[in-house]
């Protein structure tokens, strides 16, 4: 554009700053920038949550017709650093926001329980404990965790969009109820321990039942019920062969191991029998261990359950495998510990009375087969015998 005087207007030259000033600004910026970055506040919160799973509600048992609307889905967000702990939002088992840790417990239907925790640490005692799915069997609860479709107990069906991490839900197969189709089969029992009787002291020769033998039985299976704590069936499995008259009726069913000591001399373990299957129904009473099985003090009983050869009357008895400690109660606090306990007094660990001496025995060094070294008469006694034999009176006699 032209200026008012008619001459072309030239653009104004940019104002140049002294080099020293520019360098000073750059040096100052370099000096303060790291400090300024370190002091910037952060908005990133610690990572408390892991993967999120969504539990969806359906109308049908194949989980293809989804329910729509409020409460039709529920998020399960795993808490980092706590096994089996989740934050749940409104929906199944939760009215608003809940922090639940999954666990196992007997008599809870599926065997799975939810422990309501105070905070996201999932530590300490729970505020409350309730069944996770009382209407389900264990296999159904397992199917749900693995992404299967199961009933919710209110006419609908539930399914996770993706299976839960198998490391973050408990294996409650020992605690949950057995499905009707599995009852009476292998799944009915969690474990089986076989008790065998022996005729020798080392539990090497199995006792054989004969018509006129000492015992009419030689083998029992102790079967632990699944989903019922310390509840057993003891089934007679004696191989009787060609015994002319077969004995029957030695099974002992639906009984539980409990702690107690009615006479203060017992081993602390008692047998509680029930009228119904799987230790249900009315109680038939409690019996002492010595009256049901055989008198044993507490240490001997523990050795017996660990699979050691144990005296049983004129015979010996031994379980073919040791019992899992979770399959019998810890009753040491109830056991007789001193004095005349049932099954014999409990010895101090340092007491060696009645035990075999296993160390070397010092001897005189003589040869037991040489009569001149052991048992030979002393020289003085031999000389006296010779004098008596050669005396005048001896010949006349």
PDB file of C-alpha atoms in Angstrom, residues 52-303:
ATOM      1  CA  UNK A  52     -14.126 -56.071  35.182  1.00  0.00           C
ATOM      2  CA  UNK A  53     -16.678 -58.798  34.502  1.00  0.00           C
ATOM      3  CA  UNK A  54     -20.359 -58.176  33.815  1.00  0.00           C
ATOM      4  CA  UNK A  55     -23.059 -60.443  35.224  1.00  0.00           C
ATOM      5  CA  UNK A  56     -26.131 -60.425  32.960  1.00  0.00           C
ATOM      6  CA  UNK A  57     -29.692 -61.490  33.762  1.00  0.00           C
ATOM      7  CA  UNK A  58     -31.735 -63.542  31.261  1.00  0.00           C
ATOM      8  CA  UNK A  59     -35.284 -64.841  30.908  1.00  0.00           C
ATOM      9  CA  UNK A  60     -34.455 -68.332  29.611  1.00  0.00           C
ATOM     10  CA  UNK A  61     -32.231 -71.176  30.756  1.00  0.00           C
ATOM     11  CA  UNK A  62     -30.003 -70.942  27.689  1.00  0.00           C
ATOM     12  CA  UNK A  63     -29.269 -67.295  28.461  1.00  0.00           C
ATOM     13  CA  UNK A  64     -30.202 -66.021  25.020  1.00  0.00           C
ATOM     14  CA  UNK A  65     -33.135 -63.728  25.916  1.00  0.00           C
ATOM     15  CA  UNK A  66     -31.630 -60.901  27.959  1.00  0.00           C
ATOM     16  CA  UNK A  67     -33.572 -58.853  30.495  1.00  0.00           C
ATOM     17  CA  UNK A  68     -33.490 -55.123  29.713  1.00  0.00           C
ATOM     18  CA  UNK A  69     -33.632 -52.281  32.218  1.00  0.00           C
ATOM     19  CA  UNK A  70     -32.370 -51.414  35.661  1.00  0.00           C
ATOM     20  CA  UNK A  71     -30.768 -54.328  37.530  1.00  0.00           C
ATOM     21  CA  UNK A  72     -30.347 -56.418  34.376  1.00  0.00           C
ATOM     22  CA  UNK A  73     -26.543 -56.181  34.515  1.00  0.00           C
ATOM     23  CA  UNK A  74     -24.022 -55.930  37.318  1.00  0.00           C
ATOM     24  CA  UNK A  75     -20.304 -55.155  37.178  1.00  0.00           C
ATOM     25  CA  UNK A  76     -17.815 -57.255  39.146  1.00  0.00           C
ATOM     26  CA  UNK A  77     -14.504 -55.399  39.304  1.00  0.00           C
ATOM     27  CA  UNK A  78     -11.611 -57.344  40.764  1.00  0.00           C
ATOM     28  CA  UNK A  79      -9.625 -55.663  43.519  1.00  0.00           C
ATOM     29  CA  UNK A  80      -5.876 -55.718  42.884  1.00  0.00           C
ATOM     30  CA  UNK A  81      -3.773 -57.468  45.524  1.00  0.00           C
ATOM     31  CA  UNK A  82      -6.622 -59.443  47.117  1.00  0.00           C
ATOM     32  CA  UNK A  83      -7.488 -62.928  45.883  1.00  0.00           C
ATOM     33  CA  UNK A  84     -11.165 -63.473  45.186  1.00  0.00           C
ATOM     34  CA  UNK A  85     -12.194 -59.926  46.174  1.00  0.00           C
ATOM     35  CA  UNK A  86     -14.546 -57.828  44.018  1.00  0.00           C
ATOM     36  CA  UNK A  87     -16.343 -54.520  44.006  1.00  0.00           C
ATOM     37  CA  UNK A  88     -19.979 -55.048  42.999  1.00  0.00           C
ATOM     38  CA  UNK A  89     -22.489 -52.448  41.952  1.00  0.00           C
ATOM     39  CA  UNK A  90     -26.265 -52.589  42.225  1.00  0.00           C
ATOM     40  CA  UNK A  91     -27.712 -55.954  41.270  1.00  0.00           C
ATOM     41  CA  UNK A  92     -27.435 -59.552  42.443  1.00  0.00           C
ATOM     42  CA  UNK A  93     -26.652 -59.720  46.191  1.00  0.00           C
ATOM     43  CA  UNK A  94     -25.875 -55.987  46.345  1.00  0.00           C
ATOM     44  CA  UNK A  95     -28.203 -52.996  46.764  1.00  0.00           C
ATOM     45  CA  UNK A  96     -25.731 -50.210  45.954  1.00  0.00           C
ATOM     46  CA  UNK A  97     -21.939 -50.690  46.174  1.00  0.00           C
ATOM     47  CA  UNK A  98     -20.436 -53.708  47.920  1.00  0.00           C
ATOM     48  CA  UNK A  99     -16.970 -55.103  48.482  1.00  0.00           C
ATOM     49  CA  UNK A 100     -17.210 -58.879  48.648  1.00  0.00           C
ATOM     50  CA  UNK A 101     -14.554 -61.535  49.153  1.00  0.00           C
ATOM     51  CA  UNK A 102     -15.501 -65.058  48.061  1.00  0.00           C
ATOM     52  CA  UNK A 103     -14.896 -67.976  50.413  1.00  0.00           C
ATOM     53  CA  UNK A 104     -16.097 -71.478  51.321  1.00  0.00           C
ATOM     54  CA  UNK A 105     -18.290 -72.777  54.138  1.00  0.00           C
ATOM     55  CA  UNK A 106     -20.309 -75.878  54.940  1.00  0.00           C
ATOM     56  CA  UNK A 107     -24.117 -75.843  54.966  1.00  0.00           C
ATOM     57  CA  UNK A 108     -24.291 -72.927  52.538  1.00  0.00           C
ATOM     58  CA  UNK A 109     -25.855 -74.620  49.522  1.00  0.00           C
ATOM     59  CA  UNK A 110     -23.249 -74.190  46.801  1.00  0.00           C
ATOM     60  CA  UNK A 111     -20.489 -74.086  49.413  1.00  0.00           C
ATOM     61  CA  UNK A 112     -19.558 -70.532  48.327  1.00  0.00           C
ATOM     62  CA  UNK A 113     -20.023 -67.606  50.689  1.00  0.00           C
ATOM     63  CA  UNK A 114     -19.552 -63.844  50.380  1.00  0.00           C
ATOM     64  CA  UNK A 115     -17.636 -61.978  53.066  1.00  0.00           C
ATOM     65  CA  UNK A 116     -18.604 -58.311  53.115  1.00  0.00           C
ATOM     66  CA  UNK A 117     -15.425 -56.311  53.724  1.00  0.00           C
ATOM     67  CA  UNK A 118     -14.939 -52.798  55.097  1.00  0.00           C
ATOM     68  CA  UNK A 119     -12.701 -51.437  52.360  1.00  0.00           C
ATOM     69  CA  UNK A 120     -10.732 -52.247  49.253  1.00  0.00           C
ATOM     70  CA  UNK A 121      -7.865 -53.804  51.182  1.00  0.00           C
ATOM     71  CA  UNK A 122     -10.132 -56.843  51.721  1.00  0.00           C
ATOM     72  CA  UNK A 123      -8.274 -57.500  54.968  1.00  0.00           C
ATOM     73  CA  UNK A 124      -9.448 -58.241  58.491  1.00  0.00           C
ATOM     74  CA  UNK A 125     -12.713 -59.734  59.713  1.00  0.00           C
ATOM     75  CA  UNK A 126     -15.776 -59.365  57.482  1.00  0.00           C
ATOM     76  CA  UNK A 127     -18.702 -57.187  58.477  1.00  0.00           C
ATOM     77  CA  UNK A 128     -21.090 -59.973  57.535  1.00  0.00           C
ATOM     78  CA  UNK A 129     -21.070 -63.445  55.986  1.00  0.00           C
ATOM     79  CA  UNK A 130     -23.851 -64.851  53.817  1.00  0.00           C
ATOM     80  CA  UNK A 131     -24.315 -67.665  51.270  1.00  0.00           C
ATOM     81  CA  UNK A 132     -23.446 -66.771  47.701  1.00  0.00           C
ATOM     82  CA  UNK A 133     -26.037 -69.058  46.113  1.00  0.00           C
ATOM     83  CA  UNK A 134     -27.923 -71.193  48.615  1.00  0.00           C
ATOM     84  CA  UNK A 135     -30.189 -72.527  45.857  1.00  0.00           C
ATOM     85  CA  UNK A 136     -27.308 -73.875  43.775  1.00  0.00           C
ATOM     86  CA  UNK A 137     -25.219 -77.003  44.014  1.00  0.00           C
ATOM     87  CA  UNK A 138     -21.456 -76.664  43.898  1.00  0.00           C
ATOM     88  CA  UNK A 139     -21.229 -77.795  40.282  1.00  0.00           C
ATOM     89  CA  UNK A 140     -23.700 -75.050  39.298  1.00  0.00           C
ATOM     90  CA  UNK A 141     -21.730 -72.356  41.129  1.00  0.00           C
ATOM     91  CA  UNK A 142     -18.582 -73.596  39.410  1.00  0.00           C
ATOM     92  CA  UNK A 143     -20.374 -73.446  36.063  1.00  0.00           C
ATOM     93  CA  UNK A 144     -21.374 -69.821  36.726  1.00  0.00           C
ATOM     94  CA  UNK A 145     -17.790 -68.774  37.470  1.00  0.00           C
ATOM     95  CA  UNK A 146     -16.688 -70.517  34.291  1.00  0.00           C
ATOM     96  CA  UNK A 147     -19.163 -68.555  32.176  1.00  0.00           C
ATOM     97  CA  UNK A 148     -22.161 -70.895  32.236  1.00  0.00           C
ATOM     98  CA  UNK A 149     -25.872 -70.110  32.574  1.00  0.00           C
ATOM     99  CA  UNK A 150     -27.501 -70.910  35.947  1.00  0.00           C
ATOM    100  CA  UNK A 151     -30.801 -70.048  37.696  1.00  0.00           C
ATOM    101  CA  UNK A 152     -30.803 -67.108  40.122  1.00  0.00           C
ATOM    102  CA  UNK A 153     -33.459 -68.613  42.416  1.00  0.00           C
ATOM    103  CA  UNK A 154     -36.062 -65.961  41.496  1.00  0.00           C
ATOM    104  CA  UNK A 155     -37.210 -67.190  38.104  1.00  0.00           C
ATOM    105  CA  UNK A 156     -34.397 -65.680  36.039  1.00  0.00           C
ATOM    106  CA  UNK A 157     -31.003 -66.886  34.878  1.00  0.00           C
ATOM    107  CA  UNK A 158     -27.505 -65.455  35.290  1.00  0.00           C
ATOM    108  CA  UNK A 159     -24.373 -65.594  33.220  1.00  0.00           C
ATOM    109  CA  UNK A 160     -21.059 -63.727  33.149  1.00  0.00           C
ATOM    110  CA  UNK A 161     -20.188 -62.201  29.799  1.00  0.00           C
ATOM    111  CA  UNK A 162     -16.751 -63.793  30.202  1.00  0.00           C
ATOM    112  CA  UNK A 163     -15.506 -66.393  32.725  1.00  0.00           C
ATOM    113  CA  UNK A 164     -13.916 -65.144  35.934  1.00  0.00           C
ATOM    114  CA  UNK A 165     -10.182 -65.668  36.358  1.00  0.00           C
ATOM    115  CA  UNK A 166      -9.878 -69.163  37.832  1.00  0.00           C
ATOM    116  CA  UNK A 167      -7.337 -67.884  40.354  1.00  0.00           C
ATOM    117  CA  UNK A 168      -9.921 -65.521  41.798  1.00  0.00           C
ATOM    118  CA  UNK A 169     -12.796 -67.781  42.758  1.00  0.00           C
ATOM    119  CA  UNK A 170     -12.543 -70.518  45.405  1.00  0.00           C
ATOM    120  CA  UNK A 171     -12.727 -74.259  44.895  1.00  0.00           C
ATOM    121  CA  UNK A 172     -15.553 -75.154  47.283  1.00  0.00           C
ATOM    122  CA  UNK A 173     -16.126 -78.680  46.001  1.00  0.00           C
ATOM    123  CA  UNK A 174     -15.604 -80.073  49.508  1.00  0.00           C
ATOM    124  CA  UNK A 175     -18.200 -77.721  51.000  1.00  0.00           C
ATOM    125  CA  UNK A 176     -21.037 -77.556  48.469  1.00  0.00           C
ATOM    126  CA  UNK A 177     -24.077 -79.742  48.068  1.00  0.00           C
ATOM    127  CA  UNK A 178     -23.993 -82.567  45.545  1.00  0.00           C
ATOM    128  CA  UNK A 179     -26.426 -82.421  42.627  1.00  0.00           C
ATOM    129  CA  UNK A 180     -29.265 -85.011  42.750  1.00  0.00           C
ATOM    130  CA  UNK A 181     -27.907 -86.924  39.767  1.00  0.00           C
ATOM    131  CA  UNK A 182     -24.529 -87.254  41.490  1.00  0.00           C
ATOM    132  CA  UNK A 183     -25.892 -88.367  44.875  1.00  0.00           C
ATOM    133  CA  UNK A 184     -24.962 -91.938  45.696  1.00  0.00           C
ATOM    134  CA  UNK A 185     -22.138 -91.954  43.173  1.00  0.00           C
ATOM    135  CA  UNK A 186     -18.463 -91.133  43.384  1.00  0.00           C
ATOM    136  CA  UNK A 187     -19.211 -87.412  43.810  1.00  0.00           C
ATOM    137  CA  UNK A 188     -21.234 -88.117  46.960  1.00  0.00           C
ATOM    138  CA  UNK A 189     -18.017 -88.627  48.915  1.00  0.00           C
ATOM    139  CA  UNK A 190     -14.981 -86.397  49.064  1.00  0.00           C
ATOM    140  CA  UNK A 191     -12.484 -88.967  50.340  1.00  0.00           C
ATOM    141  CA  UNK A 192     -12.259 -92.646  51.298  1.00  0.00           C
ATOM    142  CA  UNK A 193      -9.870 -94.098  53.900  1.00  0.00           C
ATOM    143  CA  UNK A 194      -9.493 -97.874  54.095  1.00  0.00           C
ATOM    144  CA  UNK A 195      -8.869 -99.487  57.490  1.00  0.00           C
ATOM    145  CA  UNK A 196      -7.210-102.910  57.305  1.00  0.00           C
ATOM    146  CA  UNK A 197      -6.691-105.354  60.180  1.00  0.00           C
ATOM    147  CA  UNK A 198      -3.511-107.447  60.426  1.00  0.00           C
ATOM    148  CA  UNK A 199      -2.549-110.604  62.280  1.00  0.00           C
ATOM    149  CA  UNK A 200       1.118-109.688  62.885  1.00  0.00           C
ATOM    150  CA  UNK A 201       2.825-106.942  64.878  1.00  0.00           C
ATOM    151  CA  UNK A 202       4.218-105.113  61.828  1.00  0.00           C
ATOM    152  CA  UNK A 203       0.969-104.836  59.818  1.00  0.00           C
ATOM    153  CA  UNK A 204       2.323-107.020  57.031  1.00  0.00           C
ATOM    154  CA  UNK A 205      -0.030-110.050  57.106  1.00  0.00           C
ATOM    155  CA  UNK A 206      -3.648-109.133  56.455  1.00  0.00           C
ATOM    156  CA  UNK A 207      -6.096-110.742  58.838  1.00  0.00           C
ATOM    157  CA  UNK A 208      -8.390-113.264  57.150  1.00  0.00           C
ATOM    158  CA  UNK A 209     -11.880-113.849  58.476  1.00  0.00           C
ATOM    159  CA  UNK A 210     -12.739-117.455  59.239  1.00  0.00           C
ATOM    160  CA  UNK A 211     -15.834-119.087  60.608  1.00  0.00           C
ATOM    161  CA  UNK A 212     -14.366-119.342  64.103  1.00  0.00           C
ATOM    162  CA  UNK A 213     -11.937-116.439  63.934  1.00  0.00           C
ATOM    163  CA  UNK A 214     -11.437-113.676  66.487  1.00  0.00           C
ATOM    164  CA  UNK A 215     -13.133-111.011  64.368  1.00  0.00           C
ATOM    165  CA  UNK A 216     -15.973-111.195  61.829  1.00  0.00           C
ATOM    166  CA  UNK A 217     -14.548-108.198  59.930  1.00  0.00           C
ATOM    167  CA  UNK A 218     -11.143-107.308  58.504  1.00  0.00           C
ATOM    168  CA  UNK A 219     -11.614-104.200  56.364  1.00  0.00           C
ATOM    169  CA  UNK A 220     -13.703-101.017  56.446  1.00  0.00           C
ATOM    170  CA  UNK A 221     -13.967 -97.999  54.163  1.00  0.00           C
ATOM    171  CA  UNK A 222     -14.380 -94.663  55.967  1.00  0.00           C
ATOM    172  CA  UNK A 223     -16.166 -92.440  53.420  1.00  0.00           C
ATOM    173  CA  UNK A 224     -16.247 -88.695  54.019  1.00  0.00           C
ATOM    174  CA  UNK A 225     -19.401 -86.989  52.768  1.00  0.00           C
ATOM    175  CA  UNK A 226     -18.957 -84.048  50.447  1.00  0.00           C
ATOM    176  CA  UNK A 227     -20.562 -80.884  51.777  1.00  0.00           C
ATOM    177  CA  UNK A 228     -20.881 -82.095  55.392  1.00  0.00           C
ATOM    178  CA  UNK A 229     -18.007 -81.411  57.774  1.00  0.00           C
ATOM    179  CA  UNK A 230     -16.384 -84.521  59.296  1.00  0.00           C
ATOM    180  CA  UNK A 231     -19.422 -86.664  58.425  1.00  0.00           C
ATOM    181  CA  UNK A 232     -18.728 -90.309  57.513  1.00  0.00           C
ATOM    182  CA  UNK A 233     -20.136 -93.628  56.452  1.00  0.00           C
ATOM    183  CA  UNK A 234     -18.132 -96.635  57.637  1.00  0.00           C
ATOM    184  CA  UNK A 235     -18.816 -99.456  55.181  1.00  0.00           C
ATOM    185  CA  UNK A 236     -17.827-103.078  55.747  1.00  0.00           C
ATOM    186  CA  UNK A 237     -15.622-104.218  52.858  1.00  0.00           C
ATOM    187  CA  UNK A 238     -14.367-107.474  54.380  1.00  0.00           C
ATOM    188  CA  UNK A 239     -13.391-110.150  51.807  1.00  0.00           C
ATOM    189  CA  UNK A 240     -14.941-113.233  53.394  1.00  0.00           C
ATOM    190  CA  UNK A 241     -14.179-115.775  50.686  1.00  0.00           C
ATOM    191  CA  UNK A 242     -15.566-119.224  51.437  1.00  0.00           C
ATOM    192  CA  UNK A 243     -16.775-118.486  54.960  1.00  0.00           C
ATOM    193  CA  UNK A 244     -19.922-120.556  55.322  1.00  0.00           C
ATOM    194  CA  UNK A 245     -22.004-118.021  57.253  1.00  0.00           C
ATOM    195  CA  UNK A 246     -21.648-114.440  56.041  1.00  0.00           C
ATOM    196  CA  UNK A 247     -21.928-111.752  58.706  1.00  0.00           C
ATOM    197  CA  UNK A 248     -23.901-108.658  57.785  1.00  0.00           C
ATOM    198  CA  UNK A 249     -24.883-105.462  59.491  1.00  0.00           C
ATOM    199  CA  UNK A 250     -21.444-104.076  60.405  1.00  0.00           C
ATOM    200  CA  UNK A 251     -21.865-100.814  58.477  1.00  0.00           C
ATOM    201  CA  UNK A 252     -22.025 -97.653  60.570  1.00  0.00           C
ATOM    202  CA  UNK A 253     -23.620 -94.806  58.616  1.00  0.00           C
ATOM    203  CA  UNK A 254     -24.188 -91.079  59.099  1.00  0.00           C
ATOM    204  CA  UNK A 255     -21.901 -90.240  61.982  1.00  0.00           C
ATOM    205  CA  UNK A 256     -19.665 -87.252  62.653  1.00  0.00           C
ATOM    206  CA  UNK A 257     -16.394 -86.776  64.501  1.00  0.00           C
ATOM    207  CA  UNK A 258     -16.792 -84.070  67.177  1.00  0.00           C
ATOM    208  CA  UNK A 259     -14.756 -82.850  70.143  1.00  0.00           C
ATOM    209  CA  UNK A 260     -15.717 -83.834  73.686  1.00  0.00           C
ATOM    210  CA  UNK A 261     -14.641 -85.776  76.742  1.00  0.00           C
ATOM    211  CA  UNK A 262     -17.447 -87.061  78.939  1.00  0.00           C
ATOM    212  CA  UNK A 263     -15.331 -88.916  81.497  1.00  0.00           C
ATOM    213  CA  UNK A 264     -12.135 -86.771  81.377  1.00  0.00           C
ATOM    214  CA  UNK A 265      -9.995 -89.794  80.389  1.00  0.00           C
ATOM    215  CA  UNK A 266     -10.878 -89.955  76.690  1.00  0.00           C
ATOM    216  CA  UNK A 267      -8.833 -88.882  73.680  1.00  0.00           C
ATOM    217  CA  UNK A 268     -11.036 -85.822  73.091  1.00  0.00           C
ATOM    218  CA  UNK A 269     -12.805 -87.217  70.012  1.00  0.00           C
ATOM    219  CA  UNK A 270     -16.387 -88.468  70.155  1.00  0.00           C
ATOM    220  CA  UNK A 271     -18.763 -90.005  67.625  1.00  0.00           C
ATOM    221  CA  UNK A 272     -22.068 -88.248  67.002  1.00  0.00           C
ATOM    222  CA  UNK A 273     -24.607 -90.348  65.099  1.00  0.00           C
ATOM    223  CA  UNK A 274     -27.605 -89.050  63.124  1.00  0.00           C
ATOM    224  CA  UNK A 275     -30.949 -90.452  62.064  1.00  0.00           C
ATOM    225  CA  UNK A 276     -30.832 -89.030  58.530  1.00  0.00           C
ATOM    226  CA  UNK A 277     -28.455 -89.403  55.630  1.00  0.00           C
ATOM    227  CA  UNK A 278     -25.417 -87.163  55.448  1.00  0.00           C
ATOM    228  CA  UNK A 279     -25.555 -86.347  59.160  1.00  0.00           C
ATOM    229  CA  UNK A 280     -29.018 -84.822  59.054  1.00  0.00           C
ATOM    230  CA  UNK A 281     -32.163 -85.360  61.074  1.00  0.00           C
ATOM    231  CA  UNK A 282     -32.251 -86.033  64.788  1.00  0.00           C
ATOM    232  CA  UNK A 283     -29.254 -87.003  66.883  1.00  0.00           C
ATOM    233  CA  UNK A 284     -28.999 -90.585  68.058  1.00  0.00           C
ATOM    234  CA  UNK A 285     -26.557 -89.617  70.782  1.00  0.00           C
ATOM    235  CA  UNK A 286     -22.821 -89.280  71.350  1.00  0.00           C
ATOM    236  CA  UNK A 287     -20.479 -92.197  71.925  1.00  0.00           C
ATOM    237  CA  UNK A 288     -16.957 -92.347  73.255  1.00  0.00           C
ATOM    238  CA  UNK A 289     -14.149 -93.268  70.909  1.00  0.00           C
ATOM    239  CA  UNK A 290     -13.208 -96.286  73.045  1.00  0.00           C
ATOM    240  CA  UNK A 291     -16.771 -97.633  72.940  1.00  0.00           C
ATOM    241  CA  UNK A 292     -17.121 -97.230  69.174  1.00  0.00           C
ATOM    242  CA  UNK A 293     -13.631 -98.257  68.051  1.00  0.00           C
ATOM    243  CA  UNK A 294     -10.883 -99.147  70.541  1.00  0.00           C
ATOM    244  CA  UNK A 295      -9.295 -97.404  73.567  1.00  0.00           C
ATOM    245  CA  UNK A 296      -6.550 -95.011  72.388  1.00  0.00           C
ATOM    246  CA  UNK A 297      -5.004 -92.008  74.043  1.00  0.00           C
ATOM    247  CA  UNK A 298      -4.644 -88.819  72.015  1.00  0.00           C
ATOM    248  CA  UNK A 299      -1.089 -89.353  70.664  1.00  0.00           C
ATOM    249  CA  UNK A 300      -1.919 -92.929  69.646  1.00  0.00           C
ATOM    250  CA  UNK A 301      -5.103 -91.722  67.930  1.00  0.00           C
ATOM    251  CA  UNK A 302      -3.158 -89.167  65.903  1.00  0.00           C
ATOM    252  CA  UNK A 303      -0.628 -91.849  64.902  1.00  0.00           C
TER     253      UNK A 303
END
